[in-house]
PDB file of C-alpha atoms in Angstrom:
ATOM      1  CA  UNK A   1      -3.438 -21.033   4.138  1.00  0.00           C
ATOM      2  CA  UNK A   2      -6.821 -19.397   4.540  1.00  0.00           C
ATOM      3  CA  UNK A   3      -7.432 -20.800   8.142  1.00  0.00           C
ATOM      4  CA  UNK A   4      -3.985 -19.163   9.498  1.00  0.00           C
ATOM      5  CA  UNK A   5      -3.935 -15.578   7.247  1.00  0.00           C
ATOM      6  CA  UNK A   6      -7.671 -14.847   6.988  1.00  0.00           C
ATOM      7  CA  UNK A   7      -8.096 -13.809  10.842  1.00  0.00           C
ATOM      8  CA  UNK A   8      -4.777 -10.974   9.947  1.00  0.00           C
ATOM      9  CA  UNK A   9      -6.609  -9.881   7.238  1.00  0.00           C
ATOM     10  CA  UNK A  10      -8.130  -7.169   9.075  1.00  0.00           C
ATOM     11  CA  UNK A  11      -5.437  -6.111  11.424  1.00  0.00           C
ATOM     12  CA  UNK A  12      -3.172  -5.837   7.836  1.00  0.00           C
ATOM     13  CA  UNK A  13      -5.951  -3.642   6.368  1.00  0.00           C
ATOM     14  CA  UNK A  14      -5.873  -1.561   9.370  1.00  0.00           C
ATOM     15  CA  UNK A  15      -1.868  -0.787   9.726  1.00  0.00           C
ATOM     16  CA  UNK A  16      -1.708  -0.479   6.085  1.00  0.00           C
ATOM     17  CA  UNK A  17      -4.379   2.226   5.738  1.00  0.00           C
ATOM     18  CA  UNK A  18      -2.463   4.095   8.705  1.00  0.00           C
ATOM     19  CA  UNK A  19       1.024   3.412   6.447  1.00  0.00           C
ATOM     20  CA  UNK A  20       0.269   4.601   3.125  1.00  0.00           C
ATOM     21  CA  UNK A  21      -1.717   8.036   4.705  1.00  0.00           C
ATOM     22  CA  UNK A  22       1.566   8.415   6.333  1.00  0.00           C
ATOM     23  CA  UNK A  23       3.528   7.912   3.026  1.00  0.00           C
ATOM     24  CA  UNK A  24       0.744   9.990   1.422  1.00  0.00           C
ATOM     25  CA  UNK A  25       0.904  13.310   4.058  1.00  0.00           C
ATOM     26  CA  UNK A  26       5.185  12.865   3.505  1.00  0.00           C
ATOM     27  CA  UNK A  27       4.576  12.877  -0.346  1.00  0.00           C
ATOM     28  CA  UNK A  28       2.528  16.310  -0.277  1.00  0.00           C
ATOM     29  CA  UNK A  29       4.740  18.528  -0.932  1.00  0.00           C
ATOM     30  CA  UNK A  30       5.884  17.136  -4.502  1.00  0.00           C
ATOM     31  CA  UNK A  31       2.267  15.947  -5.616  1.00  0.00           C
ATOM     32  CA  UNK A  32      -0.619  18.385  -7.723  1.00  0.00           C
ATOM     33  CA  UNK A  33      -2.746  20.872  -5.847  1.00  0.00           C
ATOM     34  CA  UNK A  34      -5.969  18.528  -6.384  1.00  0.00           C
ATOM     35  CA  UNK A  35      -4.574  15.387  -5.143  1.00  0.00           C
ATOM     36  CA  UNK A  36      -3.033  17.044  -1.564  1.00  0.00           C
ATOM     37  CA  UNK A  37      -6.828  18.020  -1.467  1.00  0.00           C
ATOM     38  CA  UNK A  38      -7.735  14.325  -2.029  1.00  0.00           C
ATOM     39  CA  UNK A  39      -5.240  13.268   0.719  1.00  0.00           C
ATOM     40  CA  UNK A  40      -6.519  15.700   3.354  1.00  0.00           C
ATOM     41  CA  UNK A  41     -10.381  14.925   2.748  1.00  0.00           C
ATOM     42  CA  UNK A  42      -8.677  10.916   3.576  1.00  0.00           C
ATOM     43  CA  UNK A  43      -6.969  12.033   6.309  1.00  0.00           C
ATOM     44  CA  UNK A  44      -9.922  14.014   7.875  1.00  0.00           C
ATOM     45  CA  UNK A  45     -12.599  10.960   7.429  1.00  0.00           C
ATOM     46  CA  UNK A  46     -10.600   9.129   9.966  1.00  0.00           C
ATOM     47  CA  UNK A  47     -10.270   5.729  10.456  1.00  0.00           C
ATOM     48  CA  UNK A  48     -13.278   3.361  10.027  1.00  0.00           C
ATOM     49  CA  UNK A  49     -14.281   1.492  13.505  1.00  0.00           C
ATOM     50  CA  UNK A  50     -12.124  -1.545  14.033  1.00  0.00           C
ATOM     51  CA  UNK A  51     -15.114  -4.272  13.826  1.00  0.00           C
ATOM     52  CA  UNK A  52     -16.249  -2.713  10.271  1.00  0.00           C
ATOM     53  CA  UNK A  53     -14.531  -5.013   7.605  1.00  0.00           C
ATOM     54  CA  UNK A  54     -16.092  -3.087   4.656  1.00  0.00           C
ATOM     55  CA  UNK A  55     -15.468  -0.114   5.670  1.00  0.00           C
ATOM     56  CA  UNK A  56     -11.785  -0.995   6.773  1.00  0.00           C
ATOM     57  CA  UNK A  57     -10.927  -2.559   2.999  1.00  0.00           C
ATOM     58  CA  UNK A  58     -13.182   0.528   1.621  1.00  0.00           C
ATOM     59  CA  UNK A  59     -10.590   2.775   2.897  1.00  0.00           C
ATOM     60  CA  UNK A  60      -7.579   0.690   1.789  1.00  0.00           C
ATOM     61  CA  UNK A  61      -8.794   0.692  -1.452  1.00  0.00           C
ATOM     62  CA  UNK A  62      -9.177   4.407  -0.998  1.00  0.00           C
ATOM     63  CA  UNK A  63      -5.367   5.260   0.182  1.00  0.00           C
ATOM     64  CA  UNK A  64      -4.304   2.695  -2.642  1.00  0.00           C
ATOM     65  CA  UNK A  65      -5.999   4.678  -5.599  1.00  0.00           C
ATOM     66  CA  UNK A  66      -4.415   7.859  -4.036  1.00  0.00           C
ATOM     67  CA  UNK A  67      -0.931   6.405  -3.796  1.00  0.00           C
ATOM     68  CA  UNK A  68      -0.929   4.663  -7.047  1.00  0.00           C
ATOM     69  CA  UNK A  69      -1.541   8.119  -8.861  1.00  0.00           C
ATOM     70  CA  UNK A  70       0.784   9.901  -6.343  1.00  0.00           C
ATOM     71  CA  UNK A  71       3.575   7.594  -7.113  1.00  0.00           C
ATOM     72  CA  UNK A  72       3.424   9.032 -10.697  1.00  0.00           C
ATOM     73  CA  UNK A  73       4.155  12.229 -10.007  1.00  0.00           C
ATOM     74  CA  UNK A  74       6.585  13.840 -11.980  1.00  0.00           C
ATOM     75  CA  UNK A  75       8.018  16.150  -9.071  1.00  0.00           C
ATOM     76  CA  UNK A  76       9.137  13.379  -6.565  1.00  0.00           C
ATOM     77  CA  UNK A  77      12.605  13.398  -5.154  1.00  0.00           C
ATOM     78  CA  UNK A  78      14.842  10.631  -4.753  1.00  0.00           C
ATOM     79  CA  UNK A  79      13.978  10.991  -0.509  1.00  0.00           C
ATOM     80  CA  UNK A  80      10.253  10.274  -1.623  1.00  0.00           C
ATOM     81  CA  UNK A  81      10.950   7.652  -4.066  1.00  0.00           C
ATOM     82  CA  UNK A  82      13.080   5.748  -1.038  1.00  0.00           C
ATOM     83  CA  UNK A  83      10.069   6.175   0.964  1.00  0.00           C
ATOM     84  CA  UNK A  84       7.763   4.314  -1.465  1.00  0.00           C
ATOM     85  CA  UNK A  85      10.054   1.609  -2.282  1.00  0.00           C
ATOM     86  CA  UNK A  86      10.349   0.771   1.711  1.00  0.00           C
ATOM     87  CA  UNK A  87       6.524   0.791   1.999  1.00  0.00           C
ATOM     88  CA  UNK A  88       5.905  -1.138  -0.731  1.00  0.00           C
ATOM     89  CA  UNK A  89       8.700  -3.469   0.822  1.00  0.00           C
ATOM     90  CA  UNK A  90       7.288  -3.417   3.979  1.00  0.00           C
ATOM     91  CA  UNK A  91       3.469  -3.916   3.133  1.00  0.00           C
ATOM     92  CA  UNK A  92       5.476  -7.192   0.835  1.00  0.00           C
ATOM     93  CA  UNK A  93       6.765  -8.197   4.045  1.00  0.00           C
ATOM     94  CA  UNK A  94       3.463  -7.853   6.211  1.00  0.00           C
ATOM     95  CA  UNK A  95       1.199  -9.607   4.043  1.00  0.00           C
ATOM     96  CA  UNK A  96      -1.283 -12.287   5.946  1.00  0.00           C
ATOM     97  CA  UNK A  97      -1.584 -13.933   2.433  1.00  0.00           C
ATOM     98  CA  UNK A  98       0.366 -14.708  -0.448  1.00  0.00           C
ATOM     99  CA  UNK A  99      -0.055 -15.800  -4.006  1.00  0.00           C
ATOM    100  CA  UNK A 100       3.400 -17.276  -5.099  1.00  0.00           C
ATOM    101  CA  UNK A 101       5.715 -18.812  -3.012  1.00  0.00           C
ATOM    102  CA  UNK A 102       8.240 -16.945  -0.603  1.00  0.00           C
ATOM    103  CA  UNK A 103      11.254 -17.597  -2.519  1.00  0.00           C
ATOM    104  CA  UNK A 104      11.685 -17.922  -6.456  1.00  0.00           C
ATOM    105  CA  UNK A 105      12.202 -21.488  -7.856  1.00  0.00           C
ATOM    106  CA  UNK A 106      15.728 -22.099  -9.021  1.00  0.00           C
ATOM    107  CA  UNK A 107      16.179 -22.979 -12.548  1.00  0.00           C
ATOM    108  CA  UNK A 108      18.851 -25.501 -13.282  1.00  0.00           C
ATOM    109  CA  UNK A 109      18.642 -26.004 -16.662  1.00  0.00           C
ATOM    110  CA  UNK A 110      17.672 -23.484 -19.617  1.00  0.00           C
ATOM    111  CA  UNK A 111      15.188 -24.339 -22.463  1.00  0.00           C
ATOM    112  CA  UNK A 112      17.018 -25.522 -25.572  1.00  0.00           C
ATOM    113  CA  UNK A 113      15.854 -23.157 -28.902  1.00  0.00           C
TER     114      UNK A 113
END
């Protein structure tokens, strides 16, 4: 699994920073005055150079932190709350690596109590 995903990693890294600051700008208008301010000083830094790894997953953890305390905003509308569901969905989808397996095991039986 490593050989194959490990060489995406960085390309994932990459479109997902550029997704959640995207999700991030849209979200604005229904997060705190301190956090927009957060998200602009993000969206002014810029993107890292492509051929900086560290700096790449520096800023993904970054957008994460902002989006993980944006999502628990009190003031978002059900538009917003679409929007994060489909990111998270998509960034799911996009994944170079997983850690369970792409579809559920089916249970056939049921413990007896």
């Amino acid at each position: 699994m490593l050989k194959v995903a490990l060489p995406k990693v960085a390309g994932f890294l990459r479109d997902d920073n550029v997704a959640t600051l995207s999700l991030l700008l849209a979200m604005q208008p229904a997060l705190r005055t301190d956090l927009v301010g957060r998200i602009d000083t993000a969206a002014q830094a810029g993107e890292p150079d492509v051929s900086d790894g560290a700096a790449i997953e520096e800023r993904n953890r970054l957008l994460r932190a902002l989006l993980a305390e944006a999502v628990c905003s009190p003031d978002l509308t059900p538009e917003i709350r679409r929007s994060i569901e489909a990111h998270m969905i998509n960034r799911a989808a996009r994944a170079p690596m997983r850690y369970v397996p792409n579809a559920p095991a089916i249970i056939t039986s049921t413990p007896e109590t």
